[in-house]
Amino acid sequence: MKIDDASYLSTSNEQANGTLVLPSIERGQLSIVQVEPEDTLEAVLAVLEQHGRPAIIVLPERGPIFSQAEDFIRLKQSSTPAIISFVIPRERMSSVAKFAYNEGFAFTSSLAKAKALFLQPRPDQHSGFLAPPTEDLIPQQTNASSHRRENTQRQTPLTNGTGQDTGEYEPLQMPRAGYDPVTPLPTTQIPSSPRKQHSRKGRQLIPLVGAVSLLVIASAVLLPMLFTQSGPSPLIVRSHQDTHSTASIGQVSFTNSGQLDPNSNTGLNDIVSLNLAGLKEPPAGMSLYAWLLSDKTQDTIAPIPLGKLQVVGGKAQLSYQHPQHADLLVNYSRFLITEQPSSVTPSSPPLDEKTWRYQGSFPDAPAPGDEQGYSLLSHVRHLLAKDPTLTRLGLSGGLDVWLYRNTSKIFEWSNAARDDWAGDNTDLLRRQVDRVVQYLDGQVYAWRDLPANTPWLVDPKAGRPGLIDFATGPQQGPGSYLSHVRLHLTGMVNAPGHTDAQKQLASKIDTALTQVETVLKQVRKDAIQLAKMSDTQFKSQEALTLLNDMQVNASKAYIGQNGGTTGSVLGVVWIHDTIQQLAQMTITIATPGDAGKP
């Protein structure tokens, strides 16, 4: 299961060159929950309830979850936040959509449609659910004659069903839908964090008399000013001066589309978003063009045209998504805006420095005293794009995504183990507990905490490093994911060129990592005790107490906890979202011969 912030979503009017209009969903306003085939309904319900945001649920192309009516009934009866819609693959639309429709859930065939549904709520919204939109496909029913069916070609959903941990040697057994444990089990109470609420008020009609009055007043004030001023207004002069200062005019950010493949870095850092202000509008017949450039040492990698900027009031926003969802942060670290004729779309940036207007880059100067010669760019890439240690293990992507994936597995297995206790399934229960220990300890150390002859049950590549450190020296094997992430955060804030915003984010992330480490150590303590129990002991109340504690702490580590008697914990979901914000370039006025040079 993967949780993304929906702010990366682009609108449906995609241009032919891959350029997208920047999304209008604000960060923290909506979540996207991408369900994987092996996820259990209980795990999905727990994530939705504890995450505390409205959500769009993206279903995989295949799998038992949400394949029958009981799953949707249980979701509706749960205390989850509003479900904006389901994104159902076309292959499953005919078999699944009717269940969503019968329970009052909206459904679409793409994230673009789901976003539109969120931004334009329907008047028939009730009880936190949205009735299915009439423009979407409604499955044929006996009383469906009153519903319209859409005949236009539908888009392929963003999920492709490959975002799963394919390294598992044995798939988890799915509990049957509608299954209720025979023993009441406590639920994890994690109140949602207070977030800015965005109201959507309808347009109000202005009375005709009021409009006329405002027009008269405005005319009386503005007309004399228009006739008395002989030169440009002070605002225009200040704007002109600001655009020629060396101050930042905005940022370029790398984000993920969410189309992840555990066997490659596809879907990581495949979106580049621009948010600029203080731009000088180009003269007639000229336009501003944005370019993504490779490292200065990689001259053979061609620049990527991000598209033409539409400057309005000195501001421009743009979002580019790579067509093959390649990880752009692996090879690209510079940004350039050029001013060129509008008549012909350029295919590459010009060498003439007089055409350069704005530029940015990740600082690549090595940190003083760093034996490895790492720069800020190096540390950002190790965290988010490509880490040499992981590459040697055969793992694609940066440290952050594997910390995120493995912690999500701990959360999933801890929930499943507690359910297996209620179902009196000791064989599955033991396997879930063994998996938890193996991912926490790492492959080199796990055998010391597990009974003799325990088989290795998890991905040997992803499970080679442990999630946390608990042993000194080389006993544990490769450094843990958590300590490795902290190492590069420290290196980044000590490297030349970091911004105050990056330093503040790194400090917050470091605090969150300490909190996660504390609760994961408690998960490990519980799991080791459980792993040493006999089948008879597994059925005891003592085992249930340990399972409950393990599940609560696994939930804190992954999702987090706000407030309460035990205090707040910022989980790995928050860490994952926040580390991504470090992949941001500051954009300034172009200086000939500097980092923006193609």
Coordinates of C-alpha atoms in Angstrom, one line a residue:
M1 CA 0.0 0.0 0.0
K2 CA 1.3 3.5 -0.9
I3 CA 0.0 6.8 0.4
D4 CA 0.7 9.9 -1.6
D5 CA -0.2 13.5 -1.3
A6 CA -2.6 14.4 -4.2
S7 CA -1.0 17.8 -4.7
Y8 CA 1.2 16.4 -7.5
L9 CA -1.9 15.7 -9.6
S10 CA -2.0 17.6 -12.9
T11 CA -5.1 18.6 -14.8
S12 CA -6.6 16.5 -17.6
N13 CA -5.6 19.0 -20.3
E14 CA -2.2 17.5 -21.1
Q15 CA -0.4 19.0 -24.0
A16 CA 1.3 17.0 -26.7
N17 CA 4.8 17.8 -25.4
G18 CA 4.2 16.4 -22.0
T19 CA 3.8 19.8 -20.3
L20 CA 1.0 20.0 -17.7
V21 CA -0.7 22.8 -15.9
L22 CA 0.3 22.9 -12.3
P23 CA -2.3 21.2 -10.0
S24 CA -4.6 23.2 -7.9
I25 CA -4.9 20.8 -5.1
E26 CA -2.9 22.1 -2.1
R27 CA -0.5 20.0 -0.1
G28 CA -2.2 18.2 2.8
Q29 CA -5.7 18.6 1.3
L30 CA -6.2 15.1 -0.2
S31 CA -4.5 11.8 -0.2
I32 CA -4.2 9.0 -2.8
V33 CA -4.1 5.5 -1.4
Q34 CA -2.8 3.0 -3.9
V35 CA -3.9 -0.4 -3.0
E36 CA -1.7 -3.4 -3.8
P37 CA -2.9 -6.9 -4.6
E38 CA -1.6 -8.4 -1.3
D39 CA -3.1 -5.7 0.9
T40 CA -5.8 -6.7 3.4
L41 CA -9.0 -4.8 3.9
E42 CA -8.1 -4.4 7.6
A43 CA -4.8 -2.7 6.7
V44 CA -6.6 -0.3 4.3
L45 CA -9.2 0.6 6.8
A46 CA -6.6 1.3 9.4
V47 CA -4.6 3.5 7.1
L48 CA -7.6 5.5 6.1
E49 CA -8.8 6.0 9.7
Q50 CA -5.5 6.9 11.1
H51 CA -4.3 9.1 8.2
G52 CA -7.2 11.4 8.7
R53 CA -7.7 13.0 5.3
P54 CA -10.2 12.7 2.5
A55 CA -8.8 10.1 0.0
I56 CA -9.0 8.7 -3.5
I57 CA -8.6 4.9 -3.4
V58 CA -6.7 3.5 -6.5
L59 CA -7.4 -0.2 -7.0
P60 CA -4.9 -2.6 -8.6
E61 CA -5.7 -4.4 -11.8
R62 CA -6.1 -7.7 -10.0
G63 CA -6.3 -9.0 -6.5
P64 CA -9.0 -10.2 -4.0
I65 CA -9.3 -6.8 -2.1
F66 CA -12.5 -4.8 -3.0
S67 CA -13.6 -7.6 -5.4
Q68 CA -16.9 -8.2 -3.6
A69 CA -19.8 -6.2 -2.1
E70 CA -18.9 -6.9 1.5
D71 CA -15.6 -4.9 1.2
F72 CA -17.5 -1.8 0.2
I73 CA -20.1 -2.3 2.9
R74 CA -17.4 -2.6 5.6
L75 CA -15.7 0.5 4.2
K76 CA -19.0 2.5 4.4
Q77 CA -19.6 1.3 7.9
S78 CA -16.1 2.2 9.1
S79 CA -15.1 5.6 10.7
T80 CA -12.8 6.5 7.8
P81 CA -12.7 10.1 6.4
A82 CA -14.6 10.9 3.2
I83 CA -13.8 8.7 0.2
I84 CA -13.8 11.0 -2.7
S85 CA -13.9 8.2 -5.3
F86 CA -12.4 4.9 -6.3
V87 CA -10.2 4.7 -9.4
I88 CA -11.1 1.4 -10.9
P89 CA -9.0 -0.1 -13.8
R90 CA -11.0 -0.7 -16.9
E91 CA -10.4 -4.5 -16.6
R92 CA -12.3 -4.5 -13.3
M93 CA -14.9 -1.8 -14.0
S94 CA -17.7 -4.2 -15.0
S95 CA -17.2 -6.5 -12.0
V96 CA -16.4 -4.0 -9.3
A97 CA -18.1 -0.7 -10.1
K98 CA -21.6 -2.0 -9.3
F99 CA -20.5 -2.7 -5.7
A100 CA -19.2 0.9 -5.3
Y101 CA -22.3 2.3 -6.8
N102 CA -24.7 0.3 -4.6
E103 CA -23.0 1.7 -1.5
G104 CA -22.9 5.3 -2.7
F105 CA -19.3 5.6 -3.6
A106 CA -18.2 7.6 -6.6
F107 CA -15.9 5.9 -9.0
T108 CA -13.8 7.0 -12.0
S109 CA -11.5 5.4 -14.5
S110 CA -8.6 7.8 -14.0
L111 CA -7.0 10.0 -11.4
A112 CA -7.6 13.0 -13.6
K113 CA -11.4 12.4 -13.3
A114 CA -11.1 11.7 -9.6
K115 CA -9.4 15.0 -9.1
A116 CA -12.1 16.9 -11.1
L117 CA -14.7 15.2 -8.8
F118 CA -12.8 16.4 -5.7
L119 CA -12.5 20.0 -7.0
Q120 CA -16.1 20.1 -8.1
P121 CA -18.2 18.4 -5.4
R122 CA -21.7 17.3 -6.4
P123 CA -24.8 18.6 -4.8
D124 CA -25.9 15.1 -3.9
Q125 CA -23.0 14.6 -1.5
H126 CA -24.2 13.1 1.8
S127 CA -22.8 11.4 4.9
G128 CA -19.2 11.9 3.8
F129 CA -19.7 10.0 0.5
L130 CA -20.2 11.1 -3.0
A131 CA -22.9 9.6 -5.1
P132 CA -21.5 8.1 -8.4
P133 CA -21.2 10.8 -11.1
T134 CA -23.7 10.3 -13.9
E135 CA -21.0 11.0 -16.5
D136 CA -19.0 7.9 -15.4
L137 CA -19.7 4.3 -16.3
I138 CA -22.6 2.8 -14.3
P139 CA -22.7 -1.0 -14.5
Q140 CA -25.8 -2.5 -16.0
Q141 CA -28.5 -3.3 -13.5
T142 CA -32.2 -4.2 -13.6
N143 CA -33.2 -0.6 -12.7
A144 CA -30.4 1.2 -14.5
S145 CA -32.4 2.5 -17.4
S146 CA -32.5 5.9 -15.9
H147 CA -28.7 6.2 -15.7
R148 CA -26.7 7.5 -18.7
R149 CA -23.7 5.6 -19.9
E150 CA -20.6 7.3 -21.2
N151 CA -19.5 6.3 -24.7
T152 CA -16.3 8.2 -24.9
Q153 CA -12.9 6.5 -24.7
R154 CA -11.7 6.3 -21.1
Q155 CA -8.2 6.9 -19.9
T156 CA -6.0 4.3 -18.4
P157 CA -5.7 4.6 -14.6
L158 CA -2.3 5.7 -13.2
T159 CA -1.9 2.5 -11.3
N160 CA -0.7 -0.5 -13.1
G161 CA -0.7 -3.0 -10.2
T162 CA 3.0 -3.4 -10.1
G163 CA 3.6 -1.4 -6.9
Q164 CA 4.0 -4.5 -4.8
D165 CA 6.8 -6.2 -2.9
T166 CA 7.5 -9.0 -5.5
G167 CA 10.4 -10.3 -3.5
E168 CA 8.3 -12.1 -1.0
Y169 CA 8.7 -15.8 -1.3
E170 CA 5.3 -16.7 0.0
P171 CA 2.2 -14.5 -0.5
L172 CA 0.2 -13.6 2.6
Q173 CA -3.1 -15.3 3.0
M174 CA -6.0 -12.9 2.6
P175 CA -8.6 -13.0 5.3
R176 CA -12.0 -13.5 3.9
A177 CA -14.1 -10.4 3.3
G178 CA -16.4 -9.6 6.2
Y179 CA -14.4 -11.6 8.7
D180 CA -14.8 -10.4 12.2
P181 CA -12.4 -11.6 14.9
V182 CA -14.0 -13.7 17.6
T183 CA -12.1 -11.8 20.2
P184 CA -12.6 -8.1 20.5
L185 CA -9.4 -6.3 19.6
P186 CA -8.5 -2.8 20.5
T187 CA -8.3 -0.3 17.7
T188 CA -5.4 2.2 17.5
Q189 CA -6.7 5.6 18.3
I190 CA -4.7 8.1 16.4
P191 CA -6.4 11.5 16.1
S192 CA -5.9 13.2 12.8
S193 CA -3.7 16.3 12.8
P194 CA -5.4 19.7 12.5
R195 CA -5.2 20.8 8.9
K196 CA -6.3 23.8 7.0
Q197 CA -9.8 23.3 5.8
H198 CA -10.6 24.6 2.4
S199 CA -14.2 25.6 2.0
R200 CA -15.9 25.6 -1.3
K201 CA -18.5 28.2 -1.2
G202 CA -20.8 28.7 -4.1
R203 CA -20.6 31.9 -6.1
Q204 CA -22.8 34.6 -4.6
L205 CA -24.7 37.0 -6.9
I206 CA -23.9 40.6 -6.4
P207 CA -27.0 42.8 -6.5
L208 CA -27.1 45.1 -9.5
V209 CA -27.3 48.2 -7.4
G210 CA -24.2 47.2 -5.4
A211 CA -22.2 46.5 -8.6
V212 CA -23.2 49.9 -10.1
S213 CA -22.2 51.6 -6.8
L214 CA -18.8 50.0 -6.8
L215 CA -18.2 50.9 -10.5
V216 CA -19.0 54.6 -9.8
I217 CA -16.7 54.7 -6.7
A218 CA -13.9 53.0 -8.6
S219 CA -14.3 55.4 -11.5
A220 CA -14.2 58.4 -9.2
V221 CA -11.0 57.3 -7.6
L222 CA -9.1 55.8 -10.6
L223 CA -9.9 58.1 -13.5
P224 CA -8.1 61.2 -12.0
M225 CA -5.0 59.0 -11.4
L226 CA -4.9 57.8 -15.0
F227 CA -5.0 61.3 -16.3
T228 CA -2.5 62.9 -13.9
Q229 CA 0.3 60.3 -14.0
S230 CA 2.8 60.9 -16.8
G231 CA 5.1 57.9 -16.2
P232 CA 4.9 54.3 -15.2
S233 CA 3.2 53.5 -11.8
P234 CA 5.5 52.8 -8.8
L235 CA 4.2 49.2 -8.7
I236 CA 5.4 48.6 -12.2
V237 CA 8.8 50.1 -11.5
R238 CA 9.3 48.0 -8.4
S239 CA 8.3 44.9 -10.2
H240 CA 10.8 45.7 -13.0
Q241 CA 13.6 46.3 -10.4
D242 CA 12.7 43.1 -8.5
T243 CA 13.2 40.9 -11.6
H244 CA 16.7 42.2 -12.0
S245 CA 17.8 41.5 -8.4
T246 CA 19.7 38.4 -7.4
A247 CA 17.0 37.2 -5.1
S248 CA 15.1 34.0 -5.6
I249 CA 12.2 34.1 -8.0
G250 CA 10.9 30.7 -7.1
Q251 CA 11.6 27.0 -7.0
V252 CA 11.8 23.9 -9.2
S253 CA 10.8 20.7 -7.4
F254 CA 11.1 17.0 -8.2
T255 CA 8.1 14.8 -7.1
N256 CA 6.8 11.3 -7.7
S257 CA 3.9 10.3 -9.9
G258 CA 3.2 7.2 -7.8
Q259 CA 3.6 4.7 -10.6
L260 CA 6.2 2.7 -8.7
D261 CA 7.9 -0.5 -9.7
P262 CA 9.8 -2.2 -6.8
N263 CA 12.2 -3.6 -9.3
S264 CA 13.2 -0.3 -10.8
N265 CA 13.2 3.4 -10.1
T266 CA 10.3 4.0 -12.4
G267 CA 7.8 6.6 -11.0
L268 CA 10.4 8.2 -8.7
N269 CA 11.2 11.9 -9.3
D270 CA 9.5 11.7 -12.7
I271 CA 7.7 15.0 -12.3
V272 CA 9.3 18.5 -12.4
S273 CA 7.2 21.4 -11.1
L274 CA 7.9 25.1 -11.5
N275 CA 6.5 27.8 -9.3
L276 CA 7.9 31.2 -10.2
A277 CA 7.1 34.8 -9.5
G278 CA 8.7 38.2 -10.4
L279 CA 9.3 37.2 -14.0
K280 CA 9.7 39.9 -16.6
E281 CA 7.3 39.3 -19.5
P282 CA 9.1 38.8 -22.8
P283 CA 8.6 41.3 -25.6
A284 CA 6.1 40.7 -28.5
G285 CA 7.1 37.7 -30.6
M286 CA 9.3 36.2 -27.9
S287 CA 8.5 33.5 -25.3
L288 CA 10.2 32.0 -22.2
Y289 CA 11.2 28.3 -22.5
A290 CA 12.1 26.1 -19.6
W291 CA 14.8 23.4 -19.8
L292 CA 16.1 20.7 -17.5
L293 CA 19.8 20.2 -17.9
S294 CA 22.1 17.3 -16.9
D295 CA 25.1 17.6 -14.6
K296 CA 27.9 19.8 -15.9
T297 CA 30.1 16.6 -16.2
Q298 CA 27.5 14.7 -18.3
D299 CA 27.6 16.5 -21.6
T300 CA 26.3 13.6 -23.6
I301 CA 22.9 13.7 -21.9
A302 CA 20.5 15.8 -23.8
P303 CA 18.5 18.6 -22.2
I304 CA 14.8 18.1 -21.6
P305 CA 12.4 20.8 -22.9
L306 CA 9.9 21.4 -20.1
G307 CA 7.7 23.7 -22.3
K308 CA 6.8 27.3 -22.9
L309 CA 6.0 29.4 -19.8
Q310 CA 2.8 31.3 -19.7
V311 CA 3.7 34.5 -17.8
V312 CA 0.7 36.2 -16.2
G313 CA 1.3 39.1 -13.8
G314 CA 5.0 38.1 -13.6
K315 CA 4.1 34.6 -12.4
A316 CA 4.3 31.2 -14.1
Q317 CA 3.6 27.7 -13.1
L318 CA 4.3 24.5 -15.0
S319 CA 4.5 20.8 -14.4
Y320 CA 6.3 18.3 -16.6
Q321 CA 5.9 14.5 -16.3
H322 CA 8.3 12.2 -18.0
P323 CA 6.4 10.1 -20.6
Q324 CA 8.2 6.8 -19.4
H325 CA 8.2 7.9 -15.7
A326 CA 12.1 7.9 -15.6
D327 CA 13.8 9.1 -12.5
L328 CA 15.0 12.5 -13.6
L329 CA 16.9 13.3 -10.5
V330 CA 19.5 10.6 -11.3
N331 CA 21.0 12.6 -14.2
Y332 CA 19.5 16.1 -14.1
S333 CA 20.6 18.7 -11.6
R334 CA 20.3 22.1 -13.5
F335 CA 17.5 24.3 -14.8
L336 CA 17.5 27.1 -17.3
I337 CA 14.9 29.5 -18.8
T338 CA 15.7 31.1 -22.2
E339 CA 14.0 33.8 -24.2
Q340 CA 13.5 32.7 -27.8
P341 CA 11.1 33.5 -30.7
S342 CA 7.6 32.2 -30.3
S343 CA 7.2 31.3 -34.0
V344 CA 9.2 28.0 -33.7
T345 CA 9.3 25.7 -30.7
P346 CA 13.0 25.1 -30.0
S347 CA 14.3 21.6 -29.5
S348 CA 17.4 22.6 -27.4
P349 CA 18.5 25.7 -25.5
P350 CA 20.8 28.1 -27.4
L351 CA 24.4 28.5 -26.6
D352 CA 24.1 32.3 -26.8
E353 CA 24.2 33.5 -23.2
K354 CA 22.3 36.6 -24.1
T355 CA 19.1 34.5 -24.4
W356 CA 19.4 33.1 -20.8
R357 CA 17.0 34.7 -18.4
Y358 CA 16.8 32.5 -15.2
Q359 CA 18.6 29.5 -13.9
G360 CA 19.0 27.2 -10.9
S361 CA 21.0 24.1 -9.9
F362 CA 21.7 21.7 -7.0
P363 CA 25.0 22.8 -5.5
D364 CA 27.7 20.2 -6.4
A365 CA 30.7 21.6 -4.5
P366 CA 32.1 18.9 -2.2
A367 CA 31.8 19.5 1.5
P368 CA 35.0 20.6 3.2
G369 CA 36.7 17.6 4.8
D370 CA 34.3 15.1 3.3
E371 CA 36.4 12.0 2.6
Q372 CA 33.9 10.8 -0.1
G373 CA 33.8 14.2 -1.7
Y374 CA 30.0 14.3 -1.4
S375 CA 28.1 17.5 -2.3
L376 CA 24.6 18.6 -1.5
L377 CA 23.6 17.1 -4.8
S378 CA 25.2 13.8 -3.8
H379 CA 23.3 13.6 -0.5
V380 CA 19.9 14.5 -2.1
R381 CA 20.4 11.8 -4.8
H382 CA 21.4 9.1 -2.2
L383 CA 18.2 9.9 -0.3
L384 CA 15.8 10.1 -3.2
A385 CA 17.2 8.7 -6.4
K386 CA 20.2 6.4 -6.3
D387 CA 22.4 5.2 -3.4
P388 CA 25.6 3.2 -4.1
T389 CA 25.1 0.8 -1.2
L390 CA 21.6 -0.1 -2.4
T391 CA 22.8 -0.4 -6.0
R392 CA 25.3 -3.0 -4.9
L393 CA 22.5 -4.9 -3.3
G394 CA 20.5 -4.7 -6.5
L395 CA 17.9 -2.2 -5.2
S396 CA 16.8 0.7 -7.4
G397 CA 15.9 4.1 -6.0
G398 CA 17.1 6.1 -3.0
L399 CA 17.2 5.3 0.7
D400 CA 13.9 7.1 1.5
V401 CA 11.7 4.8 -0.7
W402 CA 13.1 1.6 0.9
L403 CA 12.7 3.0 4.4
Y404 CA 9.1 3.8 3.4
R405 CA 8.4 0.4 1.8
N406 CA 9.9 -1.8 4.5
T407 CA 8.1 0.2 7.3
S408 CA 4.8 -0.2 5.5
K409 CA 5.5 -4.0 5.5
I410 CA 6.1 -4.0 9.2
F411 CA 2.7 -2.2 9.6
E412 CA 1.0 -4.7 7.3
W413 CA 2.4 -7.8 9.0
S414 CA 1.7 -6.5 12.5
N415 CA -1.9 -6.0 11.6
A416 CA -2.1 -9.4 9.9
A417 CA -0.5 -11.1 12.9
R418 CA -3.1 -9.8 15.3
D419 CA -5.9 -10.9 13.0
D420 CA -4.4 -14.3 12.7
W421 CA -4.4 -14.6 16.5
A422 CA -8.2 -14.0 16.5
G423 CA -8.6 -16.5 13.7
D424 CA -6.6 -19.1 15.6
N425 CA -4.2 -19.5 12.7
T426 CA -0.9 -20.0 14.5
D427 CA 1.1 -21.0 11.4
L428 CA 0.4 -17.7 9.6
L429 CA 0.8 -15.8 12.9
R430 CA 4.3 -17.2 13.3
R431 CA 5.3 -16.3 9.8
Q432 CA 4.1 -12.7 10.2
V433 CA 6.1 -12.3 13.4
D434 CA 9.2 -13.8 11.7
R435 CA 8.9 -11.4 8.8
V436 CA 8.7 -8.4 11.2
V437 CA 12.0 -9.5 13.0
Q438 CA 13.8 -10.2 9.7
Y439 CA 13.0 -6.7 8.3
L440 CA 13.9 -5.0 11.5
D441 CA 17.1 -6.9 12.2
G442 CA 18.4 -7.3 8.7
Q443 CA 19.7 -10.5 7.0
V444 CA 23.0 -10.7 8.9
Y445 CA 21.6 -10.5 12.4
A446 CA 18.0 -11.8 12.3
W447 CA 19.0 -15.5 12.9
R448 CA 20.2 -14.5 16.4
D449 CA 16.7 -13.4 17.4
L450 CA 14.7 -16.2 15.7
P451 CA 14.5 -19.9 16.5
A452 CA 16.9 -22.2 14.8
N453 CA 16.0 -23.3 11.2
T454 CA 13.6 -20.3 10.7
P455 CA 13.3 -19.9 6.9
W456 CA 14.1 -16.5 5.3
L457 CA 10.6 -15.2 4.3
V458 CA 11.2 -11.7 3.0
D459 CA 12.9 -10.1 0.0
P460 CA 16.6 -10.9 0.5
K461 CA 17.7 -7.7 -1.2
A462 CA 15.4 -5.3 0.6
G463 CA 15.9 -7.2 3.8
R464 CA 19.7 -7.2 3.7
P465 CA 20.0 -4.0 5.8
G466 CA 17.9 -3.8 8.9
L467 CA 15.4 -1.0 9.5
I468 CA 17.0 0.2 12.7
D469 CA 20.3 -0.1 14.5
F470 CA 20.5 -2.0 17.8
A471 CA 23.9 -3.6 17.7
T472 CA 27.4 -2.0 17.8
G473 CA 30.2 -2.7 15.4
P474 CA 29.8 -4.8 12.2
Q475 CA 27.5 -7.4 13.8
Q476 CA 24.4 -6.1 12.2
G477 CA 25.8 -6.0 8.7
P478 CA 25.2 -3.0 6.5
G479 CA 24.1 0.2 8.2
S480 CA 20.3 0.3 8.8
Y481 CA 18.0 2.3 6.5
L482 CA 17.2 4.7 9.3
S483 CA 20.8 5.5 10.3
H484 CA 21.8 5.7 6.6
V485 CA 19.1 8.3 5.9
R486 CA 20.2 10.3 9.0
L487 CA 23.8 10.2 7.7
H488 CA 22.9 11.9 4.4
L489 CA 20.6 14.4 6.1
T490 CA 23.6 15.5 8.3
G491 CA 25.8 15.6 5.2
M492 CA 23.4 17.7 3.3
V493 CA 23.2 20.4 6.0
N494 CA 27.0 20.5 6.2
A495 CA 27.4 20.8 2.5
P496 CA 27.9 24.2 0.7
G497 CA 24.8 25.7 -0.8
H498 CA 22.1 24.3 1.4
T499 CA 19.2 26.7 2.1
D500 CA 17.7 27.7 5.4
A501 CA 14.5 25.9 4.4
Q502 CA 16.4 22.6 3.7
K503 CA 18.2 22.9 7.0
Q504 CA 15.0 23.4 8.9
L505 CA 13.3 20.4 7.1
A506 CA 16.3 18.2 7.8
S507 CA 16.1 19.0 11.5
K508 CA 12.4 18.1 11.7
I509 CA 13.0 14.9 9.8
D510 CA 15.9 14.0 12.2
T511 CA 13.5 14.5 15.1
A512 CA 10.9 12.3 13.4
L513 CA 13.5 9.6 12.7
T514 CA 14.4 9.4 16.4
Q515 CA 10.7 9.0 17.3
V516 CA 10.3 6.2 14.7
E517 CA 13.4 4.5 15.9
T518 CA 12.0 4.4 19.5
V519 CA 8.7 2.8 18.5
L520 CA 10.3 0.4 16.1
K521 CA 12.6 -0.8 18.8
Q522 CA 9.5 -1.6 20.9
V523 CA 8.0 -3.4 17.8
R524 CA 11.2 -5.5 17.6
K525 CA 11.1 -6.3 21.4
D526 CA 7.5 -7.5 21.1
A527 CA 8.2 -9.5 17.9
I528 CA 11.3 -11.3 19.4
Q529 CA 9.2 -12.4 22.4
L530 CA 6.5 -13.7 20.2
A531 CA 8.9 -15.5 17.9
K532 CA 10.2 -17.5 20.8
M533 CA 6.7 -18.7 21.9
S534 CA 5.3 -22.1 21.3
D535 CA 2.1 -22.7 19.4
T536 CA 0.3 -23.2 22.7
Q537 CA 1.7 -19.9 24.1
F538 CA 0.6 -18.2 20.9
K539 CA -3.0 -18.7 22.0
S540 CA -2.6 -17.1 25.3
Q541 CA -3.7 -13.6 26.5
E542 CA 0.0 -12.7 26.9
A543 CA 0.5 -13.2 23.2
L544 CA -2.5 -11.0 22.4
T545 CA -1.2 -8.3 24.6
L546 CA 2.2 -8.4 22.8
L547 CA 0.4 -8.5 19.4
N548 CA -1.7 -5.4 20.3
D549 CA 1.4 -3.5 21.5
M550 CA 3.3 -4.5 18.4
Q551 CA 0.4 -3.4 16.1
V552 CA 0.0 0.0 17.9
N553 CA 3.7 0.8 17.7
A554 CA 4.0 -0.3 14.1
S555 CA 1.1 2.0 13.3
K556 CA 2.9 4.9 15.1
A557 CA 6.1 4.2 13.1
Y558 CA 4.4 4.1 9.8
I559 CA 1.4 6.5 10.0
G560 CA 2.3 8.5 13.1
Q561 CA 0.3 9.7 16.1
N562 CA -0.8 13.1 17.0
G563 CA -1.2 14.2 20.7
G564 CA -2.6 11.8 23.3
T565 CA -1.0 10.9 26.6
T566 CA 2.1 9.4 24.9
G567 CA 2.7 12.5 22.8
S568 CA 3.0 13.0 19.0
V569 CA 5.0 10.8 16.7
L570 CA 5.7 11.8 13.1
G571 CA 5.7 8.5 11.2
V572 CA 7.5 7.4 8.1
V573 CA 4.6 8.5 5.8
W574 CA 5.4 12.1 7.0
I575 CA 9.1 11.5 6.7
H576 CA 8.7 10.2 3.1
D577 CA 6.6 13.2 2.1
T578 CA 9.0 15.7 3.7
I579 CA 12.3 14.2 2.4
Q580 CA 10.9 14.7 -1.1
Q581 CA 10.7 18.4 -0.4
L582 CA 14.5 18.5 -0.1
A583 CA 14.7 17.9 -3.9
Q584 CA 14.2 21.6 -4.7
M585 CA 16.3 24.1 -6.7
T586 CA 16.2 27.8 -6.1
I587 CA 15.8 29.9 -9.3
T588 CA 17.5 33.3 -9.7
I589 CA 18.4 35.7 -12.5
A590 CA 20.7 34.0 -15.0
T591 CA 24.4 34.8 -14.8
P592 CA 26.4 34.1 -18.0
G593 CA 28.9 31.3 -17.6
D594 CA 27.3 30.1 -14.4
A595 CA 25.5 26.8 -13.5
G596 CA 22.7 27.3 -16.0
K597 CA 25.1 27.0 -19.0
P598 CA 23.9 24.1 -21.2

